[in-house]
CSV table of C-alpha atoms in Angstrom, one decimal:
chain,number,residue,atom,x,y,z
A,8,UNK,CA,8.5,1.8,31.3
A,9,UNK,CA,8.8,1.9,27.5
A,10,UNK,CA,10.7,-1.4,27.4
A,11,UNK,CA,8.1,-3.0,29.6
A,12,UNK,CA,5.3,-1.8,27.4
A,13,UNK,CA,7.1,-3.1,24.2
A,14,UNK,CA,7.5,-6.5,25.9
A,15,UNK,CA,3.8,-6.5,26.7
A,16,UNK,CA,2.9,-5.7,23.1
A,17,UNK,CA,5.1,-8.7,22.0
A,18,UNK,CA,3.6,-11.0,24.5
A,19,UNK,CA,0.1,-10.0,23.5
A,20,UNK,CA,0.9,-10.6,19.8
A,21,UNK,CA,2.3,-14.1,20.7
A,22,UNK,CA,-0.9,-14.9,22.6
A,23,UNK,CA,-2.9,-14.1,19.5
A,24,UNK,CA,-0.7,-16.1,17.1
A,25,UNK,CA,-2.0,-18.9,14.8
A,26,UNK,CA,0.7,-21.3,13.6
A,27,UNK,CA,-1.3,-22.3,10.5
A,28,UNK,CA,-1.9,-18.6,9.6
A,29,UNK,CA,1.8,-17.9,10.1
A,30,UNK,CA,2.8,-20.6,7.6
A,31,UNK,CA,0.2,-19.4,5.1
A,32,UNK,CA,1.1,-15.8,5.4
A,33,UNK,CA,4.9,-16.5,5.3
A,34,UNK,CA,4.4,-17.9,1.8
A,35,UNK,CA,2.7,-14.7,0.7
A,36,UNK,CA,5.5,-12.5,1.9
A,37,UNK,CA,8.7,-14.2,0.9
A,38,UNK,CA,10.8,-11.1,1.5
A,39,UNK,CA,10.1,-11.4,5.3
A,40,UNK,CA,12.0,-14.2,7.1
A,41,UNK,CA,9.5,-16.6,8.8
A,42,UNK,CA,11.1,-15.9,12.2
A,43,UNK,CA,9.9,-12.3,11.9
A,44,UNK,CA,6.3,-13.3,11.4
A,45,UNK,CA,4.3,-14.1,14.5
A,46,UNK,CA,1.1,-15.2,12.8
A,47,UNK,CA,-1.7,-12.8,13.9
A,48,UNK,CA,-4.7,-12.2,11.8
A,49,UNK,CA,-5.5,-8.7,10.6
A,50,UNK,CA,-8.9,-8.3,12.5
A,51,UNK,CA,-7.1,-9.1,15.7
A,52,UNK,CA,-4.4,-6.6,15.0
A,53,UNK,CA,-7.0,-3.9,14.2
A,54,UNK,CA,-8.8,-4.6,17.5
A,55,UNK,CA,-5.5,-4.3,19.3
A,56,UNK,CA,-4.7,-1.0,17.6
A,57,UNK,CA,-8.1,0.3,18.7
A,58,UNK,CA,-7.4,-0.7,22.3
A,59,UNK,CA,-3.9,0.8,22.3
A,60,UNK,CA,-4.8,4.0,20.5
A,61,UNK,CA,-6.5,5.5,23.6
A,62,UNK,CA,-3.5,4.9,25.9
A,63,UNK,CA,-0.4,7.1,26.4
A,64,UNK,CA,1.7,4.2,25.4
A,65,UNK,CA,0.5,4.4,21.8
A,66,UNK,CA,2.9,7.3,21.2
A,67,UNK,CA,5.8,5.4,22.7
A,68,UNK,CA,5.1,2.5,20.4
A,69,UNK,CA,4.9,4.7,17.3
A,70,UNK,CA,8.3,6.2,18.2
A,71,UNK,CA,9.9,2.7,18.5
A,72,UNK,CA,11.3,2.3,15.0
A,73,UNK,CA,12.4,0.1,13.5
A,74,UNK,CA,10.2,-2.7,14.7
A,75,UNK,CA,11.4,-6.3,14.8
A,76,UNK,CA,8.2,-8.2,13.8
A,77,UNK,CA,5.9,-8.0,10.8
A,78,UNK,CA,2.9,-7.7,13.0
A,79,UNK,CA,4.5,-4.8,14.9
A,80,UNK,CA,4.7,-2.9,11.6
A,81,UNK,CA,1.1,-3.7,10.8
A,82,UNK,CA,0.0,-2.6,14.3
A,83,UNK,CA,1.9,0.6,13.7
A,84,UNK,CA,0.1,1.1,10.4
A,85,UNK,CA,-3.3,0.5,12.0
A,86,UNK,CA,-2.5,3.0,14.7
A,87,UNK,CA,-1.7,5.6,12.1
A,88,UNK,CA,-5.0,4.9,10.4
A,89,UNK,CA,-6.7,6.1,13.6
A,90,UNK,CA,-5.1,9.5,13.6
A,91,UNK,CA,-7.6,12.2,12.5
A,92,UNK,CA,-5.3,15.2,12.6
A,93,UNK,CA,-4.0,15.5,9.0
A,94,UNK,CA,-0.7,17.2,9.7
A,95,UNK,CA,0.1,14.9,12.6
A,96,UNK,CA,-0.8,11.9,10.4
A,97,UNK,CA,1.5,13.1,7.6
A,98,UNK,CA,4.4,13.6,10.0
A,99,UNK,CA,4.1,10.2,11.5
A,100,UNK,CA,3.4,8.5,8.2
A,101,UNK,CA,6.5,10.0,6.6
A,102,UNK,CA,8.6,8.8,9.5
A,103,UNK,CA,7.2,5.3,9.1
A,104,UNK,CA,7.3,4.9,5.3
A,105,UNK,CA,11.1,4.2,5.1
A,106,UNK,CA,10.7,1.3,7.5
A,107,UNK,CA,8.0,-0.5,5.5
A,108,UNK,CA,9.6,-3.6,4.1
A,109,UNK,CA,6.8,-5.6,2.4
A,110,UNK,CA,3.8,-5.2,0.1
A,111,UNK,CA,1.2,-6.2,2.7
A,112,UNK,CA,2.1,-3.6,5.3
A,113,UNK,CA,2.3,-1.0,2.5
A,114,UNK,CA,-1.0,-1.8,0.9
A,115,UNK,CA,-2.9,-2.3,4.2
A,116,UNK,CA,-2.1,1.3,5.3
A,117,UNK,CA,-5.1,3.5,4.2
A,118,UNK,CA,-5.8,6.3,6.6
A,119,UNK,CA,-9.1,7.9,5.9
A,120,UNK,CA,-7.7,11.3,6.8
A,121,UNK,CA,-5.7,11.3,3.6
A,122,UNK,CA,-9.0,11.7,1.7
A,123,UNK,CA,-10.0,14.8,3.6
A,124,UNK,CA,-7.4,17.0,2.0
A,125,UNK,CA,-7.1,15.7,-1.6
A,126,UNK,CA,-4.9,18.5,-2.9
A,127,UNK,CA,-2.4,18.1,-0.2
A,128,UNK,CA,-2.5,14.4,-0.4
A,129,UNK,CA,-2.0,14.4,-4.2
A,130,UNK,CA,1.1,16.5,-3.8
A,131,UNK,CA,2.4,14.2,-1.1
A,132,UNK,CA,1.7,11.1,-3.3
A,133,UNK,CA,3.6,12.5,-6.2
A,134,UNK,CA,6.5,13.3,-3.9
A,135,UNK,CA,6.5,9.7,-2.5
A,136,UNK,CA,6.7,8.4,-6.0
A,137,UNK,CA,10.1,10.0,-6.5
A,138,UNK,CA,11.6,8.3,-3.5
A,139,UNK,CA,14.5,5.8,-3.7
A,140,UNK,CA,12.7,3.5,-1.3
A,141,UNK,CA,10.7,0.8,-3.0
A,142,UNK,CA,7.7,0.8,-0.7
A,143,UNK,CA,7.5,4.6,-0.4
A,144,UNK,CA,7.1,4.7,-4.2
A,145,UNK,CA,4.6,1.8,-4.1
A,146,UNK,CA,2.7,3.7,-1.4
A,147,UNK,CA,2.6,6.9,-3.5
A,148,UNK,CA,1.1,5.0,-6.4
A,149,UNK,CA,-1.3,3.2,-4.2
A,150,UNK,CA,-2.5,6.5,-2.7
A,151,UNK,CA,-3.3,7.8,-6.2
A,152,UNK,CA,-5.2,4.5,-6.9
A,153,UNK,CA,-7.1,4.6,-3.6
A,154,UNK,CA,-8.0,8.3,-3.5
A,155,UNK,CA,-7.7,9.7,-7.0
A,156,UNK,CA,-9.6,7.6,-9.5
A,157,UNK,CA,-12.9,9.1,-8.6
A,158,UNK,CA,-14.0,12.7,-8.0
A,159,UNK,CA,-10.4,14.0,-7.7
A,160,UNK,CA,-9.0,12.2,-10.8
A,161,UNK,CA,-6.8,14.2,-13.1
A,162,UNK,CA,-5.0,13.1,-16.3
A,163,UNK,CA,-1.7,14.2,-14.8
A,164,UNK,CA,-1.9,11.3,-12.2
A,165,UNK,CA,-1.6,8.4,-14.7
A,166,UNK,CA,1.1,10.4,-16.4
A,167,UNK,CA,3.0,10.5,-13.2
A,168,UNK,CA,2.7,6.7,-12.8
A,169,UNK,CA,4.0,6.3,-16.4
A,170,UNK,CA,7.0,8.5,-15.5
A,171,UNK,CA,8.0,6.1,-12.7
A,172,UNK,CA,10.9,4.0,-14.1
A,173,UNK,CA,12.0,1.1,-12.0
A,174,UNK,CA,13.2,-2.5,-12.2
A,175,UNK,CA,11.6,-3.3,-8.8
A,176,UNK,CA,9.0,-6.0,-9.0
A,177,UNK,CA,6.8,-4.5,-6.2
A,178,UNK,CA,6.8,-1.1,-7.8
A,179,UNK,CA,5.9,-2.3,-11.3
A,180,UNK,CA,3.2,-4.6,-10.0
A,181,UNK,CA,1.6,-1.6,-8.3
A,182,UNK,CA,1.9,0.4,-11.5
A,183,UNK,CA,0.1,-2.4,-13.3
A,184,UNK,CA,-2.6,-2.6,-10.6
A,185,UNK,CA,-3.0,1.2,-10.8
A,186,UNK,CA,-3.5,1.2,-14.6
A,187,UNK,CA,-5.8,-1.8,-14.6
A,188,UNK,CA,-8.0,-0.1,-12.0
A,189,UNK,CA,-7.9,3.2,-13.8
A,190,UNK,CA,-9.1,1.5,-17.0
A,191,UNK,CA,-12.5,0.9,-15.3
A,192,UNK,CA,-13.4,4.6,-15.0
A,193,UNK,CA,-10.9,6.3,-17.3
A,194,UNK,CA,-10.6,3.8,-20.2
A,195,UNK,CA,-9.9,6.3,-22.9
A,196,UNK,CA,-7.0,8.0,-21.1
A,197,UNK,CA,-5.4,4.7,-20.1
A,198,UNK,CA,-5.9,2.7,-23.3
A,199,UNK,CA,-4.0,5.4,-25.1
A,200,UNK,CA,-1.0,4.8,-22.9
A,201,UNK,CA,-1.2,1.1,-23.8
A,202,UNK,CA,-1.8,1.7,-27.5
A,203,UNK,CA,1.2,3.9,-27.8
A,204,UNK,CA,3.5,1.4,-25.9
A,205,UNK,CA,4.6,3.9,-23.2
A,206,UNK,CA,5.1,1.3,-20.5
A,207,UNK,CA,7.8,-1.3,-20.0
A,208,UNK,CA,6.8,-4.8,-21.2
A,209,UNK,CA,6.2,-6.3,-17.8
A,210,UNK,CA,4.0,-3.4,-16.5
A,211,UNK,CA,2.2,-3.2,-19.9
A,212,UNK,CA,1.3,-6.9,-20.0
A,213,UNK,CA,0.5,-7.2,-16.3
A,214,UNK,CA,-1.9,-4.2,-16.7
A,215,UNK,CA,-3.7,-6.0,-19.5
A,216,UNK,CA,-3.9,-9.3,-17.5
A,217,UNK,CA,-5.3,-7.6,-14.5
A,218,UNK,CA,-7.8,-5.6,-16.5
A,219,UNK,CA,-9.0,-8.7,-18.3
A,220,UNK,CA,-9.7,-10.4,-14.9
A,221,UNK,CA,-12.0,-7.5,-13.9
A,222,UNK,CA,-15.7,-7.9,-14.0
A,223,UNK,CA,-16.0,-4.1,-14.3
A,224,UNK,CA,-14.6,-3.9,-17.8
A,225,UNK,CA,-16.7,-4.9,-20.8
A,226,UNK,CA,-16.0,-8.0,-22.9
A,227,UNK,CA,-15.5,-5.8,-25.9
A,228,UNK,CA,-12.8,-3.7,-24.1
A,229,UNK,CA,-11.2,-6.8,-22.8
A,230,UNK,CA,-10.9,-8.2,-26.4
A,231,UNK,CA,-9.3,-4.9,-27.5
A,232,UNK,CA,-6.8,-5.0,-24.6
A,233,UNK,CA,-5.9,-8.5,-25.6
A,234,UNK,CA,-4.7,-7.3,-29.0
A,235,UNK,CA,-2.4,-4.8,-27.3
A,236,UNK,CA,-0.1,-7.4,-25.6
A,237,UNK,CA,3.6,-7.0,-26.3
């Protein structure tokens, strides 16, 4: 029964495929071989997740790891987003994280339930950032960016991102994205990090580039950031 259902999932994905979108998306995710990308647009995947989530087979699909196709991973992510029970979500999320193999799946996974228990989620995010797996680290940093730059912000969070040391492109790009976003609401804290040169050159300069592209940072602050380039 499980194999039949997995085949039905695959056939449904193929029926929704768009060859032009596949080519476009393949260029955005060079780490995924084109033959592993079917070419299904995100809104269609989300609709499919909504449809599957109310069936007994959803649990079977979530247990089928690793998945073969990029869209299957995204479908998995969108099913996780629909889980409302926090502890169940964390258990299934932590089982899935080691199988994430690209930035798009990583960044597209934003379960609202994570925001309901900020203290627990912050602790989890800090733990994920200590992983040896690139996209688990990226997900931890992204979680701090998505849920902890507002009401639940604390200076210890950017310090934790500073402490992440890596040569991985997709980790350092997320670090830069985090700091650039944090500059919007916590400029004084973040600019001190830049002024004292605490980041590697790549992350430092990418942070400044991204911040200078933001319409939410004043021209005066952008000019100061420009002077801080390494």
